[in-house]
CSV table of N, CA and C in Angstrom, one decimal:
chain,number,residue,atom,x,y,z
M,1,MET,N,-12.4,19.9,-10.9
M,1,MET,CA,-11.8,21.1,-10.3
M,1,MET,C,-12.0,21.1,-8.8
M,2,ARG,N,-11.0,21.5,-8.1
M,2,ARG,CA,-10.9,21.6,-6.6
M,2,ARG,C,-11.8,22.7,-6.1
M,3,ASP,N,-12.5,22.5,-5.1
M,3,ASP,CA,-13.3,23.5,-4.4
M,3,ASP,C,-12.3,24.4,-3.7
M,4,GLU,N,-12.4,25.7,-3.9
M,4,GLU,CA,-11.4,26.6,-3.3
M,4,GLU,C,-11.5,26.7,-1.7
M,5,ALA,N,-12.7,26.3,-1.2
M,5,ALA,CA,-12.9,26.3,0.3
M,5,ALA,C,-12.2,25.1,0.9
M,6,THR,N,-11.9,24.1,0.1
M,6,THR,CA,-11.2,22.9,0.6
M,6,THR,C,-9.7,23.0,0.5
M,7,PRO,N,-9.0,23.0,1.6
M,7,PRO,CA,-7.6,23.1,1.5
M,7,PRO,C,-6.9,21.9,0.7
M,8,PHE,N,-5.9,22.2,-0.1
M,8,PHE,CA,-5.2,21.2,-0.8
M,8,PHE,C,-4.4,20.4,0.1
M,9,ARG,N,-4.4,19.1,-0.1
M,9,ARG,CA,-3.6,18.2,0.7
M,9,ARG,C,-2.9,17.2,-0.2
M,10,ALA,N,-1.6,17.1,-0.1
M,10,ALA,CA,-0.9,16.1,-0.9
M,10,ALA,C,-1.3,14.7,-0.5
M,11,VAL,N,-1.4,13.8,-1.4
M,11,VAL,CA,-1.7,12.4,-1.1
M,11,VAL,C,-0.5,11.6,-1.5
M,12,THR,N,-0.1,10.8,-0.6
M,12,THR,CA,1.0,9.9,-0.8
M,12,THR,C,0.6,8.6,-1.5
M,13,ASP,N,1.6,7.9,-2.1
M,13,ASP,CA,1.2,6.7,-2.8
M,13,ASP,C,0.7,5.7,-1.7
M,14,SER,N,1.3,5.7,-0.5
M,14,SER,CA,0.8,4.9,0.6
M,14,SER,C,-0.7,5.1,0.9
M,15,GLU,N,-1.1,6.4,0.9
M,15,GLU,CA,-2.5,6.7,1.2
M,15,GLU,C,-3.4,6.2,0.0
M,16,LEU,N,-2.9,6.4,-1.2
M,16,LEU,CA,-3.6,5.9,-2.4
M,16,LEU,C,-3.8,4.4,-2.4
M,17,ILE,N,-2.8,3.7,-1.9
M,17,ILE,CA,-2.9,2.2,-1.8
M,17,ILE,C,-3.9,1.8,-0.8
M,18,ILE,N,-3.9,2.5,0.4
M,18,ILE,CA,-4.9,2.2,1.4
M,18,ILE,C,-6.3,2.5,0.9
M,19,GLU,N,-6.4,3.6,0.2
M,19,GLU,CA,-7.8,3.9,-0.3
M,19,GLU,C,-8.2,2.9,-1.4
M,20,ALA,N,-7.3,2.5,-2.3
M,20,ALA,CA,-7.7,1.5,-3.3
M,20,ALA,C,-8.0,0.2,-2.7
M,21,LEU,N,-7.3,-0.2,-1.6
M,21,LEU,CA,-7.7,-1.5,-0.9
M,21,LEU,C,-9.1,-1.4,-0.4
M,22,ALA,N,-9.4,-0.3,0.3
M,22,ALA,CA,-10.7,-0.1,0.9
M,22,ALA,C,-11.8,-0.1,-0.2
M,23,GLU,N,-11.5,0.3,-1.4
M,23,GLU,CA,-12.5,0.3,-2.5
M,23,GLU,C,-12.5,-1.0,-3.3
M,24,GLY,N,-11.6,-1.9,-3.0
M,24,GLY,CA,-11.5,-3.1,-3.7
M,24,GLY,C,-11.0,-3.0,-5.1
M,25,ARG,N,-10.2,-2.0,-5.3
M,25,ARG,CA,-9.6,-1.7,-6.7
M,25,ARG,C,-8.2,-2.4,-6.8
M,26,ASN,N,-8.2,-3.7,-7.0
M,26,ASN,CA,-7.0,-4.5,-6.9
M,26,ASN,C,-6.0,-4.2,-8.0
M,27,LYS,N,-6.5,-3.9,-9.2
M,27,LYS,CA,-5.5,-3.5,-10.3
M,27,LYS,C,-4.8,-2.2,-9.9
M,28,ARG,N,-5.5,-1.3,-9.4
M,28,ARG,CA,-4.9,0.0,-8.9
M,28,ARG,C,-3.9,-0.3,-7.8
M,29,VAL,N,-4.2,-1.2,-6.9
M,29,VAL,CA,-3.3,-1.5,-5.8
M,29,VAL,C,-2.0,-2.0,-6.4
M,30,ARG,N,-2.1,-3.0,-7.3
M,30,ARG,CA,-0.9,-3.6,-7.9
M,30,ARG,C,0.0,-2.5,-8.6
M,31,LYS,N,-0.7,-1.6,-9.4
M,31,LYS,CA,0.1,-0.5,-10.0
M,31,LYS,C,0.8,0.4,-9.0
M,32,LEU,N,0.0,0.8,-8.0
M,32,LEU,CA,0.6,1.6,-7.0
M,32,LEU,C,1.8,1.0,-6.2
M,33,LEU,N,1.6,-0.3,-5.9
M,33,LEU,CA,2.7,-1.1,-5.2
M,33,LEU,C,3.9,-1.1,-6.1
M,34,ALA,N,3.8,-1.3,-7.4
M,34,ALA,CA,4.9,-1.4,-8.3
M,34,ALA,C,5.7,-0.1,-8.3
M,35,ARG,N,5.1,1.0,-8.2
M,35,ARG,CA,5.8,2.3,-8.2
M,35,ARG,C,6.2,2.8,-6.8
M,36,LEU,N,5.7,2.2,-5.8
M,36,LEU,CA,6.0,2.6,-4.4
M,36,LEU,C,7.5,2.4,-4.1
M,37,PRO,N,8.2,3.5,-3.7
M,37,PRO,CA,9.6,3.3,-3.3
M,37,PRO,C,9.8,2.2,-2.2
M,38,SER,N,10.8,1.4,-2.3
M,38,SER,CA,10.9,0.3,-1.4
M,38,SER,C,11.1,0.8,0.1
M,39,SER,N,11.6,2.1,0.2
M,39,SER,CA,11.7,2.6,1.5
M,39,SER,C,10.3,2.9,2.2
M,40,GLU,N,9.2,2.9,1.4
M,40,GLU,CA,7.9,3.1,2.0
M,40,GLU,C,7.1,1.8,2.2
M,41,ASP,N,7.6,0.7,1.6
M,41,ASP,CA,6.9,-0.6,1.7
M,41,ASP,C,6.5,-0.9,3.1
M,42,ARG,N,7.4,-1.0,4.0
M,42,ARG,CA,7.2,-1.4,5.4
M,42,ARG,C,6.2,-0.5,6.1
M,43,GLY,N,6.3,0.7,6.0
M,43,GLY,CA,5.4,1.7,6.6
M,43,GLY,C,4.0,1.5,6.1
M,44,THR,N,3.9,1.3,4.8
M,44,THR,CA,2.5,1.1,4.2
M,44,THR,C,1.9,-0.1,4.8
M,45,ILE,N,2.6,-1.2,4.8
M,45,ILE,CA,2.1,-2.5,5.3
M,45,ILE,C,1.7,-2.4,6.8
M,46,GLU,N,2.6,-1.8,7.5
M,46,GLU,CA,2.4,-1.7,9.0
M,46,GLU,C,1.1,-0.8,9.3
M,47,ARG,N,0.8,0.1,8.5
M,47,ARG,CA,-0.4,1.0,8.7
M,47,ARG,C,-1.7,0.3,8.5
M,48,LEU,N,-1.7,-0.9,7.9
M,48,LEU,CA,-2.9,-1.6,7.6
M,48,LEU,C,-3.4,-2.5,8.7
M,49,ASP,N,-4.7,-2.6,8.8
M,49,ASP,CA,-5.2,-3.6,9.8
M,49,ASP,C,-5.0,-5.0,9.1
M,50,GLU,N,-5.2,-6.0,9.9
M,50,GLU,CA,-4.9,-7.4,9.5
M,50,GLU,C,-5.7,-7.8,8.2
M,51,GLU,N,-7.0,-7.4,8.1
M,51,GLU,CA,-7.8,-7.7,6.9
M,51,GLU,C,-7.2,-7.1,5.6
M,52,ARG,N,-6.9,-5.8,5.7
M,52,ARG,CA,-6.3,-5.1,4.6
M,52,ARG,C,-4.9,-5.5,4.3
M,53,ARG,N,-4.2,-5.9,5.3
M,53,ARG,CA,-2.8,-6.4,5.1
M,53,ARG,C,-2.9,-7.7,4.3
M,54,THR,N,-3.8,-8.6,4.6
M,54,THR,CA,-4.0,-9.8,3.9
M,54,THR,C,-4.4,-9.5,2.4
M,55,ALA,N,-5.3,-8.6,2.3
M,55,ALA,CA,-5.7,-8.2,0.9
M,55,ALA,C,-4.5,-7.6,0.1
M,56,LEU,N,-3.7,-6.9,0.8
M,56,LEU,CA,-2.5,-6.3,0.1
M,56,LEU,C,-1.6,-7.4,-0.4
M,57,TRP,N,-1.3,-8.4,0.5
M,57,TRP,CA,-0.4,-9.5,0.1
M,57,TRP,C,-0.9,-10.3,-1.0
M,58,GLN,N,-2.2,-10.4,-1.1
M,58,GLN,CA,-2.8,-11.1,-2.3
M,58,GLN,C,-2.5,-10.5,-3.6
M,59,GLN,N,-2.2,-9.2,-3.6
M,59,GLN,CA,-1.9,-8.5,-4.8
M,59,GLN,C,-0.4,-8.5,-5.1
M,60,VAL,N,0.5,-9.0,-4.2
M,60,VAL,CA,1.9,-9.0,-4.4
M,60,VAL,C,2.4,-10.2,-5.2
M,61,ASP,N,3.0,-9.9,-6.3
M,61,ASP,CA,3.6,-11.1,-7.1
M,61,ASP,C,5.0,-11.4,-6.6
M,62,ALA,N,5.6,-12.4,-7.1
M,62,ALA,CA,6.8,-12.9,-6.6
M,62,ALA,C,8.0,-11.9,-6.7
M,63,GLY,N,8.0,-11.2,-7.8
M,63,GLY,CA,9.1,-10.2,-7.9
M,63,GLY,C,8.9,-9.0,-6.9
M,64,LEU,N,7.7,-8.6,-6.7
M,64,LEU,CA,7.5,-7.5,-5.7
M,64,LEU,C,7.7,-8.0,-4.3
M,65,GLU,N,7.4,-9.3,-4.1
M,65,GLU,CA,7.6,-9.9,-2.8
M,65,GLU,C,9.1,-9.9,-2.4
M,66,GLU,N,9.9,-10.2,-3.4
M,66,GLU,CA,11.4,-10.2,-3.2
M,66,GLU,C,11.9,-8.8,-2.8
M,67,ARG,N,11.2,-7.7,-3.4
M,67,ARG,CA,11.6,-6.4,-3.0
M,67,ARG,C,11.1,-5.9,-1.7
M,68,ILE,N,9.9,-6.4,-1.3
M,68,ILE,CA,9.3,-5.9,0.0
M,68,ILE,C,9.9,-6.7,1.2
M,69,LEU,N,10.0,-8.0,1.1
M,69,LEU,CA,10.4,-8.7,2.3
M,69,LEU,C,11.7,-8.3,2.9
M,70,PRO,N,12.8,-7.9,2.2
M,70,PRO,CA,14.0,-7.5,2.8
M,70,PRO,C,13.8,-6.2,3.6
M,71,THR,N,12.8,-5.3,3.2
M,71,THR,CA,12.6,-4.1,4.0
M,71,THR,C,11.9,-4.5,5.3
M,72,CYS,N,11.2,-5.6,5.4
M,72,CYS,CA,10.5,-6.0,6.6
M,72,CYS,C,11.5,-6.8,7.5
M,73,GLY,N,12.4,-7.5,6.9
M,73,GLY,CA,13.3,-8.3,7.7
M,73,GLY,C,12.6,-9.5,8.4
M,74,ARG,N,11.5,-9.9,7.8
M,74,ARG,CA,10.7,-11.0,8.3
M,74,ARG,C,10.2,-11.8,7.1
M,75,SER,N,9.4,-12.8,7.5
M,75,SER,CA,8.8,-13.6,6.4
M,75,SER,C,7.4,-13.0,6.0
M,76,ARG,N,6.9,-13.4,4.9
M,76,ARG,CA,5.7,-12.9,4.4
M,76,ARG,C,4.5,-13.2,5.4
M,77,ALA,N,4.6,-14.3,6.1
M,77,ALA,CA,3.6,-14.6,7.1
M,77,ALA,C,3.4,-13.6,8.2
M,78,SER,N,4.5,-12.9,8.6
M,78,SER,CA,4.4,-11.9,9.6
M,78,SER,C,3.9,-10.6,9.1
M,79,SER,N,4.0,-10.4,7.8
M,79,SER,CA,3.5,-9.2,7.1
M,79,SER,C,4.0,-7.9,7.6
M,80,CYS,N,5.3,-7.9,8.0
M,80,CYS,CA,5.9,-6.7,8.5
M,80,CYS,C,5.3,-6.1,9.7
M,81,ALA,N,4.6,-6.9,10.5
M,81,ALA,CA,4.1,-6.4,11.7
M,81,ALA,C,4.3,-7.4,12.8
M,82,ASP,N,4.5,-6.9,14.0
M,82,ASP,CA,4.7,-7.8,15.1
M,82,ASP,C,3.5,-8.5,15.6
């Protein structure tokens, strides 16, 4: 149950992915990535530091990679970041 003194804050799938990466919860990362709308893929990847971005890509299978890369307009090596 939520503490009434703590304001409610909606949590996005992107935020949940970042949190799961930080906690090393790879299975959760994969599940969240699978349900993440493709329109949010690039933003999520760009928000990550290099270490977490690498960890994220390690969780991406070939099918998901095909969905994510077109939103980046780049190769996997660039990881959607300049």
